[in-house]
XYZ file of C-alpha atoms in Angstrom:
727
model
C -33.722 -39.964 -18.215
C -31.204 -37.126 -17.113
C -30.884 -35.252 -13.592
C -29.591 -31.830 -13.263
C -28.061 -31.651 -9.851
C -26.270 -29.459 -7.718
C -24.418 -29.333 -4.685
C -26.540 -27.609 -1.925
C -25.692 -25.987 0.987
C -23.560 -27.741 3.481
C -25.191 -27.588 7.440
C -24.129 -25.437 9.635
C -22.834 -28.282 11.879
C -21.252 -29.608 9.130
C -19.309 -26.646 8.405
C -18.079 -26.352 12.203
C -17.085 -30.139 12.284
C -13.805 -30.034 10.281
C -12.572 -27.464 7.743
C -11.708 -30.381 4.877
C -15.192 -30.303 3.764
C -14.684 -27.317 2.265
C -12.783 -29.199 -0.550
C -16.375 -30.118 -1.858
C -17.203 -27.676 -4.658
C -20.132 -25.143 -4.327
C -21.995 -25.619 -7.596
C -21.968 -28.726 -9.425
C -23.961 -29.910 -12.333
C -23.318 -33.621 -13.771
C -24.912 -36.247 -15.168
C -27.172 -38.520 -13.651
C -27.047 -42.312 -14.719
C -27.583 -45.780 -14.014
C -23.981 -45.900 -12.388
C -21.442 -43.545 -11.606
C -19.756 -41.883 -14.320
C -16.554 -40.032 -14.722
C -18.061 -36.681 -13.239
C -19.166 -38.362 -9.908
C -15.909 -40.496 -9.661
C -14.432 -37.564 -9.557
C -16.261 -36.049 -7.091
C -15.759 -39.066 -4.766
C -12.164 -38.491 -5.376
C -12.230 -35.093 -3.752
C -14.093 -36.627 -1.115
C -11.186 -39.087 -0.115
C -8.904 -36.638 0.411
C -11.413 -35.636 3.682
C -9.466 -37.620 6.769
C -11.963 -37.093 9.195
C -14.436 -39.495 10.678
C -16.958 -36.892 11.493
C -16.717 -35.657 8.183
C -16.936 -39.206 6.773
C -20.185 -39.456 8.800
C -22.224 -36.710 7.092
C -21.022 -37.743 3.953
C -21.564 -41.846 4.524
C -23.960 -41.692 1.339
C -21.512 -40.637 -0.843
C -20.345 -43.656 -1.599
C -19.829 -46.307 -5.036
C -22.219 -48.674 -3.760
C -25.446 -45.494 -4.966
C -25.915 -46.320 -8.293
C -28.138 -43.146 -8.571
C -26.025 -40.149 -6.960
C -28.950 -38.131 -7.402
C -29.926 -39.833 -3.906
C -26.790 -38.470 -2.073
C -27.171 -36.508 0.759
C -26.835 -32.425 0.385
C -27.205 -32.966 -3.465
C -30.018 -30.810 -4.839
C -31.689 -32.430 -8.011
C -34.268 -32.281 -10.408
C -35.836 -34.155 -13.167
C -35.884 -32.180 -16.471
C -38.899 -32.205 -18.694
C -36.475 -33.850 -21.507
C -35.607 -37.404 -21.277
C -32.622 -39.552 -22.009
C -30.309 -36.397 -22.777
C -26.955 -36.128 -20.743
C -25.736 -33.049 -19.441
C -21.856 -32.310 -18.824
C -20.689 -30.192 -15.971
C -21.518 -26.729 -16.611
C -20.001 -25.025 -13.081
C -17.569 -25.635 -11.286
C -17.118 -23.063 -8.239
C -15.132 -23.928 -5.232
C -13.611 -20.884 -4.359
C -13.300 -19.492 -0.874
C -12.029 -22.835 0.143
C -8.574 -22.122 1.780
C -8.356 -26.144 2.387
C -8.143 -26.573 -1.513
C -5.019 -27.164 -2.302
C -2.630 -28.954 -5.258
C -2.980 -28.163 -9.089
C -6.071 -27.592 -11.600
C -6.971 -31.248 -12.556
C -6.685 -31.320 -16.177
C -9.234 -34.002 -16.449
C -11.630 -30.400 -16.339
C -10.971 -30.167 -19.514
C -13.283 -33.130 -20.561
C -16.007 -30.831 -19.339
C -16.841 -29.626 -22.723
C -20.025 -27.665 -21.292
C -17.918 -25.894 -18.421
C -19.216 -22.102 -18.494
C -17.942 -21.244 -15.175
C -14.488 -22.246 -13.457
C -13.901 -20.874 -10.323
C -11.147 -21.750 -7.780
C -10.476 -18.094 -6.434
C -9.298 -17.849 -2.358
C -7.718 -21.040 -2.725
C -4.502 -22.843 -2.222
C -4.536 -23.526 -5.780
C -1.022 -24.080 -7.023
C 0.888 -25.033 -10.094
C 0.624 -24.382 -13.354
C -2.667 -23.341 -15.662
C -3.132 -26.783 -17.283
C -2.564 -26.093 -21.210
C -5.846 -28.442 -21.924
C -8.336 -25.934 -20.439
C -7.969 -24.369 -23.758
C -10.464 -27.204 -24.970
C -12.997 -25.459 -23.190
C -15.056 -23.544 -25.631
C -17.828 -22.717 -23.772
C -15.917 -21.353 -20.859
C -17.152 -17.708 -20.212
C -15.250 -17.185 -16.491
C -11.810 -18.652 -15.846
C -11.693 -17.240 -12.023
C -8.874 -18.378 -9.985
C -7.188 -15.261 -8.395
C -5.625 -14.775 -5.203
C -3.960 -17.988 -4.899
C -0.652 -19.740 -6.027
C -0.667 -20.653 -9.555
C 2.918 -20.381 -10.875
C 4.514 -20.577 -14.400
C 2.944 -19.288 -17.711
C -0.263 -18.490 -19.159
C -0.661 -21.146 -21.591
C -0.872 -19.887 -24.959
C -3.984 -22.654 -25.402
C -6.211 -20.230 -23.288
C -6.811 -18.162 -26.864
C -9.157 -21.420 -27.820
C -11.707 -20.684 -25.209
C -13.595 -18.639 -27.650
C -16.251 -17.989 -25.433
C -14.373 -16.748 -22.878
C -15.229 -13.022 -21.412
C -13.937 -12.912 -18.233
C -9.876 -13.809 -17.181
C -9.202 -13.244 -13.246
C -5.903 -14.744 -12.752
C -4.674 -11.594 -10.192
C -2.919 -12.038 -6.946
C -0.733 -15.298 -7.917
C 2.588 -16.178 -8.933
C 2.558 -16.358 -12.485
C 5.291 -15.489 -14.606
C 6.570 -14.873 -18.076
C 4.676 -13.112 -20.852
C 1.142 -12.143 -21.565
C 0.225 -14.576 -24.670
C -0.933 -12.960 -27.804
C -3.299 -15.525 -28.341
C -5.169 -13.642 -25.952
C -6.195 -11.299 -28.836
C -8.221 -14.469 -30.598
C -10.891 -14.225 -27.767
C -13.229 -11.856 -29.492
C -15.715 -11.949 -26.391
C -13.030 -11.231 -23.807
C -14.398 -8.321 -21.221
C -12.638 -8.154 -18.621
C -8.562 -9.294 -18.343
C -7.404 -8.982 -14.746
C -3.809 -10.346 -14.398
C -2.582 -7.705 -11.447
C -0.162 -8.376 -9.045
C 1.885 -11.574 -10.673
C 5.422 -11.775 -12.107
C 4.694 -11.067 -15.769
C 6.810 -9.652 -17.940
C 7.529 -8.692 -21.403
C 5.638 -6.239 -23.214
C 1.737 -5.784 -23.628
C 0.142 -7.808 -26.664
C -1.286 -5.197 -28.971
C -3.541 -8.706 -30.175
C -5.628 -7.236 -27.356
C -6.765 -4.719 -30.012
C -9.085 -7.302 -31.387
C -10.680 -8.092 -28.407
C -13.755 -5.420 -28.898
C -15.673 -5.774 -26.659
C -12.918 -5.373 -23.964
C -14.045 -3.165 -20.495
C -11.395 -3.643 -18.000
C -7.416 -4.467 -18.627
C -5.515 -4.570 -15.016
C -2.100 -5.569 -15.568
C -0.951 -3.661 -12.785
C 1.735 -4.474 -10.124
C 4.285 -6.786 -12.603
C 7.151 -6.473 -14.628
C 5.901 -5.222 -18.166
C 8.575 -3.129 -20.311
C 8.002 -1.064 -23.646
C 5.489 0.958 -24.719
C 1.379 0.902 -24.646
C 0.417 -0.376 -27.825
C -1.228 1.267 -30.875
C -3.233 -1.388 -31.039
C -5.316 -0.570 -28.286
C -6.547 2.400 -29.788
C -9.781 0.358 -31.272
C -10.961 -0.471 -27.534
C -14.024 2.058 -27.542
C -15.841 -0.216 -25.095
C -12.596 -0.074 -22.449
C -13.612 1.959 -19.422
C -10.313 0.883 -17.099
C -6.749 0.800 -18.279
C -4.593 -0.083 -15.508
C -0.809 -0.429 -15.713
C 0.531 0.974 -12.755
C 3.277 -0.348 -10.982
C 5.609 -1.559 -14.102
C 8.564 -0.745 -15.898
C 6.622 0.471 -19.110
C 8.395 3.599 -20.684
C 7.329 5.366 -23.816
C 5.869 8.474 -24.714
C 2.199 9.209 -23.018
C 0.606 7.555 -26.017
C -1.734 10.454 -27.969
C -4.261 7.367 -29.144
C -5.266 6.939 -25.280
C -8.071 9.984 -26.121
C -9.557 7.859 -28.423
C -10.979 5.513 -25.834
C -14.228 7.440 -25.492
C -15.490 4.999 -22.642
C -12.634 5.462 -20.374
C -13.298 5.968 -16.841
C -10.463 5.018 -15.058
C -6.859 5.602 -16.434
C -3.914 4.419 -14.099
C -0.121 4.454 -15.462
C 1.730 5.888 -12.213
C 5.015 4.088 -11.031
C 6.390 3.680 -14.429
C 9.099 5.234 -16.487
C 6.749 7.074 -18.738
C 8.115 10.255 -20.071
C 7.120 13.128 -22.707
C 4.024 15.533 -22.181
C 0.712 14.480 -21.492
C -1.332 14.720 -24.550
C -4.178 17.341 -25.400
C -6.176 14.297 -26.478
C -6.825 13.443 -22.808
C -9.523 15.831 -22.757
C -11.644 14.107 -25.159
C -12.267 11.776 -22.265
C -15.318 13.006 -21.200
C -16.381 9.677 -19.038
C -12.823 9.943 -16.988
C -13.367 10.193 -13.536
C -9.803 8.929 -12.333
C -6.563 9.956 -13.726
C -3.352 8.874 -11.844
C 0.069 9.111 -13.599
C 2.403 10.102 -10.766
C 5.926 8.840 -10.313
C 6.704 8.974 -13.868
C 9.095 11.250 -15.783
C 6.375 13.509 -17.284
C 6.996 17.162 -18.246
C 5.598 20.136 -19.804
C 2.585 21.860 -18.177
C -0.833 20.565 -16.722
C -3.221 21.101 -19.296
C -6.008 22.944 -19.651
C -7.955 20.365 -21.658
C -8.511 18.168 -18.168
C -11.392 20.922 -17.645
C -13.041 18.798 -20.497
C -13.182 15.668 -18.098
C -16.210 17.494 -16.262
C -16.862 13.777 -14.370
C -12.900 13.776 -13.339
C -12.695 12.984 -9.677
C -9.201 12.198 -8.801
C -6.046 13.771 -10.915
C -2.762 12.811 -9.093
C 0.307 13.742 -11.176
C 2.694 13.885 -8.102
C 6.527 12.994 -8.501
C 7.078 14.162 -12.478
C 8.647 17.216 -13.643
C 5.458 19.360 -14.482
C 6.324 23.008 -14.850
C 3.955 26.506 -15.019
C 1.562 26.996 -13.637
C -2.062 25.744 -12.216
C -4.470 26.420 -15.212
C -7.863 28.547 -14.108
C -9.631 26.160 -16.392
C -8.236 23.347 -13.668
C -10.813 25.107 -11.100
C -13.754 24.713 -13.127
C -14.161 20.743 -12.164
C -17.244 20.940 -9.869
C -16.741 17.146 -9.240
C -13.067 17.083 -8.290
C -12.561 15.300 -4.990
C -8.706 14.774 -4.591
C -6.260 17.060 -6.403
C -2.737 15.568 -5.603
C 0.325 17.580 -7.746
C 3.261 16.403 -5.106
C 6.980 17.057 -5.939
C 6.653 18.795 -9.340
C 8.487 21.875 -10.294
C 4.680 24.000 -10.504
C 5.169 28.120 -10.077
C 2.998 31.081 -9.581
C -0.071 31.281 -7.488
C -2.938 29.327 -6.397
C -5.716 31.330 -8.158
C -8.894 32.010 -6.133
C -11.164 29.672 -8.672
C -10.015 26.836 -6.727
C -13.091 27.917 -4.317
C -15.237 26.572 -7.365
C -14.315 22.805 -6.554
C -16.322 22.639 -3.533
C -16.092 18.460 -3.753
C -12.626 18.741 -2.793
C -11.479 17.127 0.189
C -7.928 16.210 -0.477
C -5.832 18.609 -1.950
C -2.227 18.279 -1.751
C 0.334 20.688 -3.856
C 3.710 20.403 -1.366
C 7.204 20.521 -2.697
C 6.654 22.918 -5.541
C 7.841 26.465 -6.401
C 4.191 27.830 -5.752
C 4.401 31.398 -4.370
C 2.124 34.217 -3.574
C -0.319 34.450 -0.760
C -2.801 31.761 0.003
C -6.543 32.261 -0.961
C -8.936 33.047 0.989
C -11.283 30.852 -1.104
C -9.905 28.029 0.703
C -12.672 28.299 3.081
C -15.048 27.351 0.813
C -14.149 23.769 0.438
C -16.310 22.654 3.162
C -15.473 18.968 2.362
C -11.498 19.367 2.794
C -10.188 16.729 4.673
C -6.603 17.260 3.706
C -4.840 20.332 3.156
C -0.940 19.903 2.124
C 0.892 23.031 0.956
C 4.030 22.293 2.188
C 7.826 23.271 0.888
C 6.765 25.987 -1.299
C 7.346 29.567 -1.454
C 3.993 30.997 0.149
C 4.120 34.326 1.994
C 1.907 36.201 3.805
C -0.683 35.005 6.834
C -2.520 32.027 7.530
C -5.959 32.341 5.701
C -8.360 32.554 9.283
C -11.047 31.430 6.387
C -8.955 27.649 6.863
C -11.060 27.761 9.996
C -14.457 27.280 8.062
C -13.406 24.088 6.758
C -14.658 21.943 9.333
C -13.476 18.461 8.375
C -10.229 19.470 8.058
C -8.398 16.629 9.421
C -4.649 17.697 8.506
C -3.356 20.862 7.913
C 0.282 20.681 6.734
C 1.664 24.141 5.708
C 5.314 23.800 6.479
C 8.424 24.761 4.781
C 6.966 28.001 3.439
C 7.660 32.025 4.398
C 4.653 32.429 6.011
C 4.229 34.784 9.124
C 1.629 36.079 11.429
C -0.171 34.388 14.149
C -2.046 31.096 14.287
C -5.706 32.088 13.360
C -7.749 31.835 16.522
C -10.372 30.355 13.647
C -8.570 26.983 14.232
C -10.479 26.612 17.459
C -13.333 25.074 14.569
C -11.078 22.168 13.585
C -12.056 19.701 16.318
C -11.493 16.684 13.479
C -7.653 17.804 13.246
C -5.499 15.117 13.631
C -2.167 16.809 12.352
C -1.113 20.343 12.475
C 2.334 21.241 10.800
C 2.918 24.898 10.493
C 6.833 24.525 11.084
C 9.868 26.303 9.220
C 7.748 29.436 8.724
C 7.800 32.577 9.987
C 4.873 32.296 12.446
C 4.861 34.696 15.539
C 2.951 35.344 18.716
C 1.957 32.684 21.035
C 0.860 29.342 21.509
C -2.988 29.592 21.224
C -4.782 28.309 24.451
C -7.704 26.982 22.285
C -5.456 24.109 20.761
C -6.261 22.088 24.161
C -9.568 21.725 22.538
C -8.447 20.066 19.473
C -8.817 16.940 21.418
C -8.008 14.854 18.236
C -4.529 16.263 17.636
C -1.871 13.950 17.454
C 0.357 15.556 15.688
C 1.736 19.275 16.635
C 4.396 20.611 14.760
C 5.640 24.325 15.226
C 9.132 24.092 15.263
C 11.550 26.622 13.354
C 9.361 29.767 13.852
C 9.192 32.767 15.975
C 6.632 31.838 18.689
C 7.022 33.370 22.178
C 5.230 33.066 25.217
C 4.808 30.156 27.592
C 3.468 26.649 26.469
C -0.233 26.624 27.646
C -1.528 24.386 29.706
C -4.291 23.275 27.909
C -1.762 21.364 25.525
C -2.560 18.779 28.597
C -5.641 18.430 26.969
C -4.474 16.893 23.819
C -4.579 13.572 25.128
C -3.954 11.521 21.820
C -1.112 13.430 20.740
C 2.133 11.109 19.869
C 4.201 13.839 18.328
C 4.884 17.126 19.442
C 8.060 19.543 18.021
C 8.005 22.986 19.450
C 11.830 23.170 18.903
C 13.998 26.311 17.582
C 11.191 28.982 18.654
C 11.660 31.857 21.308
C 9.620 29.745 23.998
C 10.280 30.865 27.754
C 8.778 30.089 31.216
C 8.455 26.519 32.644
C 7.766 23.389 31.208
C 4.066 22.830 32.318
C 3.715 19.509 34.530
C 0.377 18.701 32.919
C 2.522 17.858 29.348
C 3.641 14.958 31.460
C 0.466 13.527 31.592
C 0.292 13.199 27.587
C 0.765 9.285 27.797
C 0.139 8.734 24.415
C 3.575 10.754 23.653
C 5.656 7.943 22.041
C 7.243 9.148 19.106
C 8.988 12.640 20.036
C 8.585 15.557 22.052
C 11.218 18.159 21.287
C 11.329 21.590 22.845
C 15.093 21.875 22.206
C 16.720 25.890 21.361
C 14.395 27.789 23.309
C 14.224 29.987 26.271
C 12.827 28.084 28.651
C 14.004 27.509 32.561
C 12.854 25.845 35.664
C 13.134 22.303 36.335
C 11.767 19.381 34.522
C 9.010 18.088 35.428
C 8.740 14.916 37.724
C 5.715 13.753 35.522
C 7.968 13.081 32.178
C 8.915 10.110 34.842
C 5.643 8.981 33.440
C 6.539 8.901 29.630
C 6.869 5.138 29.467
C 6.695 4.969 25.490
C 8.290 8.155 24.615
C 11.149 7.258 22.545
C 12.922 10.537 21.677
C 13.161 13.464 24.321
C 14.843 16.791 23.731
C 15.262 19.138 25.891
C 18.525 20.522 24.996
C 20.032 24.148 24.814
C 17.533 25.921 27.050
C 17.746 27.354 30.236
C 16.430 24.335 32.713
C 17.675 23.904 35.992
C 17.621 22.020 38.897
C 18.660 17.865 39.281
C 16.990 15.171 37.073
C 15.577 13.804 40.050
C 12.431 11.228 39.112
C 12.284 11.823 35.736
C 15.788 10.436 34.901
C 15.323 7.585 36.986
C 12.895 5.339 34.876
C 15.020 3.981 32.525
C 16.012 0.661 30.910
C 18.981 0.112 32.497
C 17.542 0.856 35.851
C 14.806 -1.818 35.552
C 12.149 1.130 35.439
C 10.674 -0.851 32.406
C 9.664 -4.299 32.610
C 10.840 -6.234 29.737
C 9.279 -8.968 27.789
C 11.824 -11.499 27.370
C 11.506 -14.985 25.609
C 13.906 -17.494 26.779
C 12.977 -20.225 24.729
C 10.979 -20.627 21.577
C 10.268 -23.823 19.356
C 11.436 -23.749 16.124
C 10.691 -25.538 13.060
C 14.382 -25.781 11.582
C 17.512 -27.540 12.877
C 21.182 -26.363 13.070
C 22.011 -28.583 9.937
C 19.560 -26.405 7.914
C 21.579 -23.427 9.076
C 25.170 -24.335 8.571
C 24.537 -25.556 5.421
C 23.192 -22.228 4.146
C 26.275 -20.243 5.579
C 28.187 -19.690 2.532
C 29.833 -16.839 0.440
C 26.953 -16.683 -1.898
C 24.335 -16.251 0.574
C 26.334 -13.216 2.418
C 24.158 -10.038 3.112
C 26.788 -8.054 4.755
C 30.102 -7.753 6.871
C 30.122 -5.620 9.780
C 32.316 -5.142 12.517
C 30.780 -8.020 14.824
C 30.810 -10.493 12.014
C 29.037 -11.730 8.785
C 25.136 -11.930 8.312
C 24.119 -14.507 5.925
C 20.297 -14.681 3.971
C 19.236 -18.168 4.855
C 15.906 -20.096 3.284
C 14.982 -22.632 5.780
C 12.895 -25.541 4.617
C 9.666 -24.060 5.523
C 10.384 -21.813 2.782
C 10.700 -19.111 5.324
C 13.666 -16.613 5.219
C 15.409 -15.292 7.894
C 18.575 -13.742 9.071
C 21.561 -15.588 10.852
C 24.743 -13.629 12.130
C 28.005 -15.230 12.738
C 30.230 -12.930 15.346
C 33.968 -12.432 14.477
C 36.313 -13.623 16.963
C 37.786 -10.030 17.034
C 36.406 -6.773 16.188
C 38.364 -4.125 14.484
C 35.967 -1.348 16.041
C 36.415 -2.489 19.639
C 39.809 -4.178 20.008
C 40.185 -7.773 21.132
C 36.820 -7.742 23.556
C 34.064 -10.074 22.662
C 31.394 -7.630 24.908
C 28.479 -7.376 22.299
C 27.165 -3.317 22.785
C 23.940 -1.898 21.332
C 26.039 -0.048 18.584
C 27.032 -3.101 16.915
C 23.344 -4.502 17.047
C 22.267 -1.021 15.299
C 24.733 -2.103 12.689
C 23.481 -5.458 12.078
C 19.837 -4.421 12.035
C 20.847 -1.714 9.384
C 22.471 -4.141 7.243
C 19.697 -6.699 7.071
C 17.272 -3.435 6.668
C 18.861 -2.481 3.463
C 18.958 -5.902 2.312
C 15.123 -6.467 2.502
C 15.083 -2.683 0.934
C 17.278 -3.074 -2.103
C 17.689 -6.946 -2.233
C 21.444 -6.529 -2.600
C 24.453 -6.172 -0.284
C 24.976 -2.500 1.517
C 28.283 -2.296 -0.486
C 26.979 -3.353 -3.535
C 28.449 -0.782 -6.237
C 24.630 -0.800 -8.386
C 23.369 1.048 -4.736
C 23.047 4.259 -6.640
C 20.734 2.999 -9.361
C 18.904 0.965 -6.864
C 18.803 4.005 -4.777
C 16.613 5.612 -7.652
C 14.756 2.941 -9.309
C 14.085 -0.030 -7.298
C 13.938 0.997 -3.463
C 10.405 0.892 -1.985
C 10.496 2.838 0.769
C 13.495 5.532 0.693
C 12.915 7.122 4.005
C 13.025 3.356 5.528
C 16.592 2.820 3.463
C 17.400 6.548 4.929
C 17.705 5.010 8.691
C 18.987 1.926 7.613
C 22.375 3.846 6.272
C 22.131 6.027 9.460
C 22.680 2.337 11.066
C 25.438 1.352 8.904
C 27.495 4.654 9.613
C 31.052 3.358 9.761
C 31.637 5.802 13.185
C 29.572 3.634 15.933
C 29.090 6.891 18.040
C 27.540 8.453 15.175
C 24.774 5.594 14.973
C 21.489 6.376 16.109
C 20.339 4.187 19.164
C 17.384 1.366 18.843
C 15.263 3.549 20.776
C 15.792 6.287 17.421
C 15.365 3.645 15.176
C 12.317 2.538 16.231
C 10.839 5.953 16.736
C 12.035 6.852 13.092
C 10.202 3.916 12.078
C 7.170 4.626 13.797
C 7.211 7.947 12.358
C 7.099 6.649 9.056
C 4.237 4.482 9.733
C 2.573 7.441 11.632
C 2.882 9.809 8.631
C 1.274 6.651 6.114
C -1.464 6.436 8.170
C -2.553 10.007 8.147
C -2.392 10.552 4.656
C -3.892 7.221 3.898
C -7.127 7.809 6.276
C -9.209 9.672 3.147
C -7.046 7.867 0.535
C -8.630 5.334 -1.606
C -8.076 1.255 -1.075
C -4.636 0.088 -2.745
C -3.284 -2.864 -3.923
C 0.236 -2.935 -2.584
C 2.933 -0.714 -1.215
C 4.009 2.268 -3.117
C 7.876 3.881 -3.210
C 8.342 7.141 -2.110
C 10.895 8.871 -4.298
C 11.706 11.259 -2.042
C 14.159 10.785 1.128
C 12.202 12.532 3.582
C 13.274 11.264 6.694
C 15.714 13.616 8.625
C 17.616 12.458 11.877
C 17.127 16.125 13.130
C 13.847 16.957 12.866
C 11.938 13.341 11.874
C 10.016 15.643 9.249
C 8.525 14.245 6.033
C 6.868 14.900 2.839
C 3.708 13.769 1.934
C 2.557 10.662 -0.417
C 1.081 10.760 -3.706
C -2.680 8.986 -3.752
C -2.001 5.280 -3.492
C -4.369 2.969 -5.665
C -8.306 3.715 -7.186
C -11.147 1.810 -5.539
C -11.869 -1.664 -6.946
C -14.630 -3.549 -6.861
C -13.042 -7.181 -6.845
C -14.699 -10.088 -9.228
């Protein structure tokens, strides 16, 4: 007589006693016989790794003296109607137990009836045992978000029943085995965020039941194989963040079930094929940061279910097709950093579901259509760095969900519309580098959610209104290069959240610097230059770091988990990051698998004679060296730096800050406070642009060096990643 058993839910007090009990699998089926069999002994071997008296007490009944494991505590069992039949392990699910360490036991291959093997979100490491290929009944192999390394064994292709292969977020390397093409029942293969290389195997075209392919965030090369054209059931093709280099394959239009197509951040070139219009189910299309050229297809209008379209950072030309604005379900339209020209047509008002419209850094011209005011769901409006003329449409004030309005770098004129008073959700208002005139409206004080106000480079006159003091969340204020007059209101000194920048330079301001400015304990950049201010600095200049106005947090001693010898043995030429005015910076990997930067000071410094005094400019220089090495993976003086700038560097804005730090002339390097401010601004912009963004799987490179030393302006970034229901 056999017994079908599963490990029951552990008592709550057991769970709290010791995390080691998480080593116990959650759902186990194994045979019951008169003596312990191999499966029972294997379970006991797991229990033996628990080194806790409290846990041992709870599982005291789990021992070899019990000849019938059906009577072990926390084992649920039932006697089936059949007798005399032994059932092998069918479900092994131990996911979510971070305490599980070590390799996947190859002995699992003995469970010939195993259907589900789950070790996701554990510390499982090592290679996938090739013997798992003997599991002909296995339907799901789920070992994601772990520490698997090595290659995917070709023997996996022998698991003929396999439907789901989830190995994403590991350290797996090598190529994707072509033997996966033998898996005729395969439905989902998720291998994203590993270290996979090589090409996409065309044999996957034999897996006619495939619905999801996700190989993104790897290092795959080559083209999208033509053999995939037979995958008519495919719903998601996700290949972003690789090095795929080929034309945009026309056969993709044959994948009639396709709903999500993500090929962004690759080297795909050529034109988008008209066959894309055949994808009637498509709701998300990302192809940003490639080398696409040609025009935006009118055929996209046939994709009536399309919700998100991001073709940013390519070389697209021509005008925006009228048919594009017939997509009633479109919520996100991002065409940043292309070479698009012409006008935005009034048909834009048809896209009433739109909540994100970003067309910045193109050559669009004409007046902004008043139909923008029909977009009641709009949250992000970014049309910066184009050639728009005319006035800012007051109808924009009807879009009461707006969180960002960025129209900087155009030729707009007139006054700031009074209708903007209704934009109470607004976080960012950037009208800089236009021809805006009139005064700063007092109603801006009612926009209490405002954290960034940028009006520099216009023809704004009058005084700074006291009402700005009501914008208590303001972090970034730039009113420079206008024709503002009068005194600086004292209430501006009450903006305690100002921590990135306040720039009032190049105006006609008079009077003293308000004493309230002494309360700016967090402000990193204050520029009042080129005005007609008078009086003494007074209290506003007393609260400086040098005079102990701020209390510094300083850790005198910190316990280290490495020794001096661990450092000294690694100070070799092969580990040099760079050489600066004060010494050499080394990259050192300590035994705990942590990487640290070690600075060895020169006995003499060329910039400062024979003095051994360490100044802030030297520290800034060293910081820049380390930052460059982290971003590029090579020395700042490497001859390949120009190549890396275009292809490998993940955040060009941060790299630009690093280059400022390593300026050969110490006097021209920024202060550390300025460096912090610039990096804060980069983070600040990312947070703004991601508020309504889809969830992402990782960082993304921005090909545009957008941080400028003088203005801290920054271009917008593309839509990062689609939402994903993790298995």
